[in-house]
Amino acid sequence: MPGVMPPTLRAWLPSRLALACFLMGTLNNLTFVVNNAVATTLLPGQVGLVYIINVCPELLVKGTAPCWWHWSGYNSKMIFAGVCFGANLLLVHSGLSVSTGWKLVGVALSDLGGGLGEASMLALSQSFEAPRICLSAWSSGTGAAGVIGYLLSMYALPLLGTAGRLTFAALLLAAFWSTYFILLPKPTRVDNWMAGPLLARGR
């Protein structure tokens, strides 16, 4: 029948949930990888310090989550995570004249957003009918972020001026929020206590 997709082709296409979780894994970890890639230029001679700053906020988020997780919903957490990514791109990778101290703050904000986004998506994965698909696609996305992030830092970002980098930051932020709020299917079940009082759209 015209307009009907062949079964073999349909089997190879990812589900909406798988595609959304893959993109979330990629976008959530992209700034983390780019920060590591530029560590030698960001703070020459103290690369280890950049790596520490790019890890500690995430550990803090995950280590203290049981104490405050219920204060807000998943939507609020993902909005804040996106703001952190945007601040990182603005402070660290925009090409604007920013002091090294503020750039390190940007690195920390990126990791804070990444930890919040990862914890949110992993917790939310259990609210879908196919949590295994969600987790597998997320994991694949985090792996892809490693490759894409280094390619961006090596070949794309160095060729862009300030305007181009700001445009890239805006597009990345829009892609992150669009994937979560539009592409990601609505969960079939959510623990109301874990979701918190600012829950929206069933999240």
PDB file of C-alpha atoms in Angstrom:
ATOM      1  CA  MET A   1       0.000   0.000   0.000  1.00  0.00           C
ATOM      2  CA  PRO A   2       1.273   3.496  -0.812  1.00  0.00           C
ATOM      3  CA  GLY A   3       2.602   5.347   2.208  1.00  0.00           C
ATOM      4  CA  VAL A   4       3.161   2.173   4.262  1.00  0.00           C
ATOM      5  CA  MET A   5       6.751   1.675   5.388  1.00  0.00           C
ATOM      6  CA  PRO A   6       8.232  -1.761   4.561  1.00  0.00           C
ATOM      7  CA  PRO A   7       8.644  -3.921   7.712  1.00  0.00           C
ATOM      8  CA  THR A   8      12.374  -4.394   7.078  1.00  0.00           C
ATOM      9  CA  LEU A   9      12.956  -0.645   6.946  1.00  0.00           C
ATOM     10  CA  ARG A  10      10.781  -0.047  10.002  1.00  0.00           C
ATOM     11  CA  ALA A  11      12.822  -2.578  11.955  1.00  0.00           C
ATOM     12  CA  TRP A  12      16.040  -0.671  11.271  1.00  0.00           C
ATOM     13  CA  LEU A  13      14.665   2.738  12.256  1.00  0.00           C
ATOM     14  CA  PRO A  14      15.080   3.722  15.930  1.00  0.00           C
ATOM     15  CA  SER A  15      11.984   4.331  17.993  1.00  0.00           C
ATOM     16  CA  ARG A  16      11.146   7.836  19.114  1.00  0.00           C
ATOM     17  CA  LEU A  17      12.223   6.924  22.641  1.00  0.00           C
ATOM     18  CA  ALA A  18      15.555   5.490  21.478  1.00  0.00           C
ATOM     19  CA  LEU A  19      16.324   8.502  19.287  1.00  0.00           C
ATOM     20  CA  ALA A  20      15.427  10.964  22.031  1.00  0.00           C
ATOM     21  CA  CYS A  21      17.513   9.170  24.654  1.00  0.00           C
ATOM     22  CA  PHE A  22      20.465   8.879  22.265  1.00  0.00           C
ATOM     23  CA  LEU A  23      20.364  12.604  21.568  1.00  0.00           C
ATOM     24  CA  MET A  24      19.962  13.405  25.253  1.00  0.00           C
ATOM     25  CA  GLY A  25      23.032  11.322  26.072  1.00  0.00           C
ATOM     26  CA  THR A  26      25.012  13.091  23.373  1.00  0.00           C
ATOM     27  CA  LEU A  27      23.929  16.637  24.134  1.00  0.00           C
ATOM     28  CA  ASN A  28      24.155  16.203  27.896  1.00  0.00           C
ATOM     29  CA  ASN A  29      27.818  15.140  27.727  1.00  0.00           C
ATOM     30  CA  LEU A  30      29.026  17.265  24.825  1.00  0.00           C
ATOM     31  CA  THR A  31      30.291  20.275  26.782  1.00  0.00           C
ATOM     32  CA  PHE A  32      32.049  17.967  29.257  1.00  0.00           C
ATOM     33  CA  VAL A  33      34.093  16.473  26.418  1.00  0.00           C
ATOM     34  CA  VAL A  34      34.822  19.825  24.791  1.00  0.00           C
ATOM     35  CA  ASN A  35      36.006  21.226  28.134  1.00  0.00           C
ATOM     36  CA  ASN A  36      38.441  18.347  28.548  1.00  0.00           C
ATOM     37  CA  ALA A  37      39.653  18.762  24.983  1.00  0.00           C
ATOM     38  CA  VAL A  38      40.625  22.416  25.522  1.00  0.00           C
ATOM     39  CA  ALA A  39      42.058  21.915  29.021  1.00  0.00           C
ATOM     40  CA  THR A  40      45.644  22.447  27.858  1.00  0.00           C
ATOM     41  CA  THR A  41      44.831  25.870  26.417  1.00  0.00           C
ATOM     42  CA  LEU A  42      42.406  26.823  29.161  1.00  0.00           C
ATOM     43  CA  LEU A  43      44.922  26.455  31.980  1.00  0.00           C
ATOM     44  CA  PRO A  44      48.389  25.559  30.625  1.00  0.00           C
ATOM     45  CA  GLY A  45      50.464  23.494  33.016  1.00  0.00           C
ATOM     46  CA  GLN A  46      47.485  22.697  35.240  1.00  0.00           C
ATOM     47  CA  VAL A  47      45.397  20.368  33.123  1.00  0.00           C
ATOM     48  CA  GLY A  48      44.673  18.180  36.138  1.00  0.00           C
ATOM     49  CA  LEU A  49      42.951  21.089  37.877  1.00  0.00           C
ATOM     50  CA  VAL A  50      40.640  21.573  34.892  1.00  0.00           C
ATOM     51  CA  TYR A  51      39.788  17.869  34.958  1.00  0.00           C
ATOM     52  CA  ILE A  52      39.020  18.044  38.688  1.00  0.00           C
ATOM     53  CA  ILE A  53      36.755  21.066  38.216  1.00  0.00           C
ATOM     54  CA  ASN A  54      35.101  19.203  35.341  1.00  0.00           C
ATOM     55  CA  VAL A  55      34.234  16.251  37.603  1.00  0.00           C
ATOM     56  CA  CYS A  56      33.619  17.440  41.167  1.00  0.00           C
ATOM     57  CA  PRO A  57      30.265  19.249  40.654  1.00  0.00           C
ATOM     58  CA  GLU A  58      28.753  16.109  39.126  1.00  0.00           C
ATOM     59  CA  LEU A  59      29.963  14.012  42.050  1.00  0.00           C
ATOM     60  CA  LEU A  60      28.453  16.561  44.433  1.00  0.00           C
ATOM     61  CA  VAL A  61      25.099  16.439  42.644  1.00  0.00           C
ATOM     62  CA  LYS A  62      24.915  12.653  42.676  1.00  0.00           C
ATOM     63  CA  GLY A  63      26.236  12.302  46.213  1.00  0.00           C
ATOM     64  CA  THR A  64      23.731  14.712  47.731  1.00  0.00           C
ATOM     65  CA  ALA A  65      20.727  14.008  45.454  1.00  0.00           C
ATOM     66  CA  PRO A  66      18.754  11.995  48.068  1.00  0.00           C
ATOM     67  CA  CYS A  67      18.695  15.088  50.294  1.00  0.00           C
ATOM     68  CA  TRP A  68      17.114  17.515  47.809  1.00  0.00           C
ATOM     69  CA  TRP A  69      15.932  15.613  44.722  1.00  0.00           C
ATOM     70  CA  HIS A  70      12.262  15.878  45.698  1.00  0.00           C
ATOM     71  CA  TRP A  71      12.341  19.685  45.824  1.00  0.00           C
ATOM     72  CA  SER A  72      11.746  20.117  42.092  1.00  0.00           C
ATOM     73  CA  GLY A  73      10.442  18.203  39.093  1.00  0.00           C
ATOM     74  CA  TYR A  74      12.359  16.710  36.191  1.00  0.00           C
ATOM     75  CA  ASN A  75      11.378  19.563  33.884  1.00  0.00           C
ATOM     76  CA  SER A  76      12.844  22.140  36.249  1.00  0.00           C
ATOM     77  CA  LYS A  77      16.054  20.148  36.566  1.00  0.00           C
ATOM     78  CA  MET A  78      16.466  19.875  32.805  1.00  0.00           C
ATOM     79  CA  ILE A  79      15.802  23.582  32.301  1.00  0.00           C
ATOM     80  CA  PHE A  80      18.509  24.368  34.838  1.00  0.00           C
ATOM     81  CA  ALA A  81      20.885  21.868  33.213  1.00  0.00           C
ATOM     82  CA  GLY A  82      20.413  23.609  29.874  1.00  0.00           C
ATOM     83  CA  VAL A  83      21.132  26.989  31.459  1.00  0.00           C
ATOM     84  CA  CYS A  84      24.376  25.531  32.837  1.00  0.00           C
ATOM     85  CA  PHE A  85      25.392  24.323  29.366  1.00  0.00           C
ATOM     86  CA  GLY A  86      24.599  27.716  27.876  1.00  0.00           C
ATOM     87  CA  ALA A  87      26.653  29.492  30.546  1.00  0.00           C
ATOM     88  CA  ASN A  88      29.570  27.144  29.874  1.00  0.00           C
ATOM     89  CA  LEU A  89      29.535  27.812  26.155  1.00  0.00           C
ATOM     90  CA  LEU A  90      29.273  31.549  26.764  1.00  0.00           C
ATOM     91  CA  LEU A  91      32.082  31.747  29.325  1.00  0.00           C
ATOM     92  CA  VAL A  92      34.497  29.167  27.920  1.00  0.00           C
ATOM     93  CA  HIS A  93      33.935  28.670  24.203  1.00  0.00           C
ATOM     94  CA  SER A  94      32.337  31.858  22.855  1.00  0.00           C
ATOM     95  CA  GLY A  95      35.590  33.643  22.023  1.00  0.00           C
ATOM     96  CA  LEU A  96      34.598  36.580  24.232  1.00  0.00           C
ATOM     97  CA  SER A  97      37.177  38.198  26.487  1.00  0.00           C
ATOM     98  CA  VAL A  98      36.618  36.311  29.740  1.00  0.00           C
ATOM     99  CA  SER A  99      39.068  35.890  32.610  1.00  0.00           C
ATOM    100  CA  THR A 100      40.474  32.451  33.377  1.00  0.00           C
ATOM    101  CA  GLY A 101      38.626  32.388  36.691  1.00  0.00           C
ATOM    102  CA  TRP A 102      35.262  32.842  35.018  1.00  0.00           C
ATOM    103  CA  LYS A 103      36.156  30.221  32.435  1.00  0.00           C
ATOM    104  CA  LEU A 104      36.760  27.735  35.251  1.00  0.00           C
ATOM    105  CA  VAL A 105      33.374  28.696  36.677  1.00  0.00           C
ATOM    106  CA  GLY A 106      31.949  27.871  33.253  1.00  0.00           C
ATOM    107  CA  VAL A 107      33.626  24.468  33.336  1.00  0.00           C
ATOM    108  CA  ALA A 108      32.124  23.782  36.760  1.00  0.00           C
ATOM    109  CA  LEU A 109      28.662  24.835  35.580  1.00  0.00           C
ATOM    110  CA  SER A 110      28.896  22.488  32.625  1.00  0.00           C
ATOM    111  CA  ASP A 111      29.673  19.552  34.886  1.00  0.00           C
ATOM    112  CA  LEU A 112      26.911  20.580  37.285  1.00  0.00           C
ATOM    113  CA  GLY A 113      24.419  20.562  34.417  1.00  0.00           C
ATOM    114  CA  GLY A 114      25.762  17.273  33.085  1.00  0.00           C
ATOM    115  CA  GLY A 115      25.438  15.574  36.456  1.00  0.00           C
ATOM    116  CA  LEU A 116      21.921  16.900  36.930  1.00  0.00           C
ATOM    117  CA  GLY A 117      20.900  15.873  33.426  1.00  0.00           C
ATOM    118  CA  GLU A 118      22.385  12.396  33.733  1.00  0.00           C
ATOM    119  CA  ALA A 119      20.832  11.710  37.129  1.00  0.00           C
ATOM    120  CA  SER A 120      17.470  12.964  35.854  1.00  0.00           C
ATOM    121  CA  MET A 121      17.474  10.880  32.693  1.00  0.00           C
ATOM    122  CA  LEU A 122      18.635   7.706  34.426  1.00  0.00           C
ATOM    123  CA  ALA A 123      15.938   8.087  37.065  1.00  0.00           C
ATOM    124  CA  LEU A 124      13.321   8.994  34.473  1.00  0.00           C
ATOM    125  CA  SER A 125      14.229   5.989  32.315  1.00  0.00           C
ATOM    126  CA  GLN A 126      12.382   3.717  34.724  1.00  0.00           C
ATOM    127  CA  SER A 127       9.166   5.617  34.010  1.00  0.00           C
ATOM    128  CA  PHE A 128       9.038   4.484  30.372  1.00  0.00           C
ATOM    129  CA  GLU A 129       7.585   1.212  29.110  1.00  0.00           C
ATOM    130  CA  ALA A 130      10.970   0.222  27.666  1.00  0.00           C
ATOM    131  CA  PRO A 131      13.631   1.298  30.198  1.00  0.00           C
ATOM    132  CA  ARG A 132      16.248  -0.959  28.599  1.00  0.00           C
ATOM    133  CA  ILE A 133      15.902   0.862  25.291  1.00  0.00           C
ATOM    134  CA  CYS A 134      16.162   4.177  27.099  1.00  0.00           C
ATOM    135  CA  LEU A 135      19.319   3.192  28.968  1.00  0.00           C
ATOM    136  CA  SER A 136      20.970   1.568  25.943  1.00  0.00           C
ATOM    137  CA  ALA A 137      20.284   4.575  23.723  1.00  0.00           C
ATOM    138  CA  TRP A 138      21.481   6.957  26.428  1.00  0.00           C
ATOM    139  CA  SER A 139      24.728   5.017  26.799  1.00  0.00           C
ATOM    140  CA  SER A 140      25.287   5.077  23.035  1.00  0.00           C
ATOM    141  CA  GLY A 141      24.697   8.810  23.059  1.00  0.00           C
ATOM    142  CA  THR A 142      27.297   9.399  25.768  1.00  0.00           C
ATOM    143  CA  GLY A 143      29.795   7.433  23.687  1.00  0.00           C
ATOM    144  CA  ALA A 144      28.986   9.489  20.611  1.00  0.00           C
ATOM    145  CA  ALA A 145      29.520  12.667  22.643  1.00  0.00           C
ATOM    146  CA  GLY A 146      33.158  11.694  23.120  1.00  0.00           C
ATOM    147  CA  VAL A 147      33.803  11.495  19.393  1.00  0.00           C
ATOM    148  CA  ILE A 148      31.681  14.490  18.417  1.00  0.00           C
ATOM    149  CA  GLY A 149      33.066  16.664  21.214  1.00  0.00           C
ATOM    150  CA  TYR A 150      36.690  16.160  20.219  1.00  0.00           C
ATOM    151  CA  LEU A 151      35.898  16.678  16.546  1.00  0.00           C
ATOM    152  CA  LEU A 152      34.151  19.939  17.398  1.00  0.00           C
ATOM    153  CA  SER A 153      37.045  21.165  19.525  1.00  0.00           C
ATOM    154  CA  MET A 154      39.659  20.191  16.920  1.00  0.00           C
ATOM    155  CA  TYR A 155      38.044  21.099  13.611  1.00  0.00           C
ATOM    156  CA  ALA A 156      34.839  23.129  14.007  1.00  0.00           C
ATOM    157  CA  LEU A 157      35.106  25.582  16.895  1.00  0.00           C
ATOM    158  CA  PRO A 158      38.595  26.878  15.941  1.00  0.00           C
ATOM    159  CA  LEU A 159      37.202  27.940  12.561  1.00  0.00           C
ATOM    160  CA  LEU A 160      34.266  29.856  14.019  1.00  0.00           C
ATOM    161  CA  GLY A 161      34.355  33.475  15.096  1.00  0.00           C
ATOM    162  CA  THR A 162      32.529  34.850  18.101  1.00  0.00           C
ATOM    163  CA  ALA A 163      29.238  35.154  16.224  1.00  0.00           C
ATOM    164  CA  GLY A 164      29.511  31.593  14.953  1.00  0.00           C
ATOM    165  CA  ARG A 165      30.290  30.232  18.396  1.00  0.00           C
ATOM    166  CA  LEU A 166      27.372  32.101  19.943  1.00  0.00           C
ATOM    167  CA  THR A 167      25.113  30.681  17.248  1.00  0.00           C
ATOM    168  CA  PHE A 168      26.457  27.198  17.982  1.00  0.00           C
ATOM    169  CA  ALA A 169      25.727  27.707  21.687  1.00  0.00           C
ATOM    170  CA  ALA A 170      22.166  28.778  20.948  1.00  0.00           C
ATOM    171  CA  LEU A 171      21.597  25.814  18.631  1.00  0.00           C
ATOM    172  CA  LEU A 172      22.976  23.340  21.166  1.00  0.00           C
ATOM    173  CA  LEU A 173      20.769  24.745  23.898  1.00  0.00           C
ATOM    174  CA  ALA A 174      17.718  24.675  21.635  1.00  0.00           C
ATOM    175  CA  ALA A 175      18.484  21.088  20.604  1.00  0.00           C
ATOM    176  CA  PHE A 176      18.847  19.975  24.231  1.00  0.00           C
ATOM    177  CA  TRP A 177      15.542  21.451  25.361  1.00  0.00           C
ATOM    178  CA  SER A 178      13.688  20.481  22.174  1.00  0.00           C
ATOM    179  CA  THR A 179      14.819  16.875  22.502  1.00  0.00           C
ATOM    180  CA  TYR A 180      13.666  16.674  26.104  1.00  0.00           C
ATOM    181  CA  PHE A 181      10.421  18.653  25.917  1.00  0.00           C
ATOM    182  CA  ILE A 182       9.264  17.705  22.402  1.00  0.00           C
ATOM    183  CA  LEU A 183      10.934  14.570  21.066  1.00  0.00           C
ATOM    184  CA  LEU A 184      11.118  12.532  24.276  1.00  0.00           C
ATOM    185  CA  PRO A 185       7.794  10.697  24.750  1.00  0.00           C
ATOM    186  CA  LYS A 186       5.720  11.366  27.820  1.00  0.00           C
ATOM    187  CA  PRO A 187       6.562   8.850  30.586  1.00  0.00           C
ATOM    188  CA  THR A 188       3.902   6.269  31.312  1.00  0.00           C
ATOM    189  CA  ARG A 189       4.530   6.351  35.051  1.00  0.00           C
ATOM    190  CA  VAL A 190       6.375   8.698  37.375  1.00  0.00           C
ATOM    191  CA  ASP A 191       6.980   8.503  41.104  1.00  0.00           C
ATOM    192  CA  ASN A 192       5.298  11.684  42.329  1.00  0.00           C
ATOM    193  CA  TRP A 193       7.650  12.003  45.291  1.00  0.00           C
ATOM    194  CA  MET A 194      10.682  11.846  43.046  1.00  0.00           C
ATOM    195  CA  ALA A 195       9.050  14.165  40.499  1.00  0.00           C
ATOM    196  CA  GLY A 196       8.516  16.987  42.994  1.00  0.00           C
ATOM    197  CA  PRO A 197       6.033  19.890  43.142  1.00  0.00           C
ATOM    198  CA  LEU A 198       7.137  21.576  39.913  1.00  0.00           C
ATOM    199  CA  LEU A 199       6.174  18.591  37.784  1.00  0.00           C
ATOM    200  CA  ALA A 200       4.753  19.372  34.318  1.00  0.00           C
ATOM    201  CA  ARG A 201       3.620  17.278  31.355  1.00  0.00           C
ATOM    202  CA  GLY A 202       3.573  14.157  33.550  1.00  0.00           C
ATOM    203  CA  ARG A 203       7.206  14.636  34.531  1.00  0.00           C
TER     204      ARG A 203
END
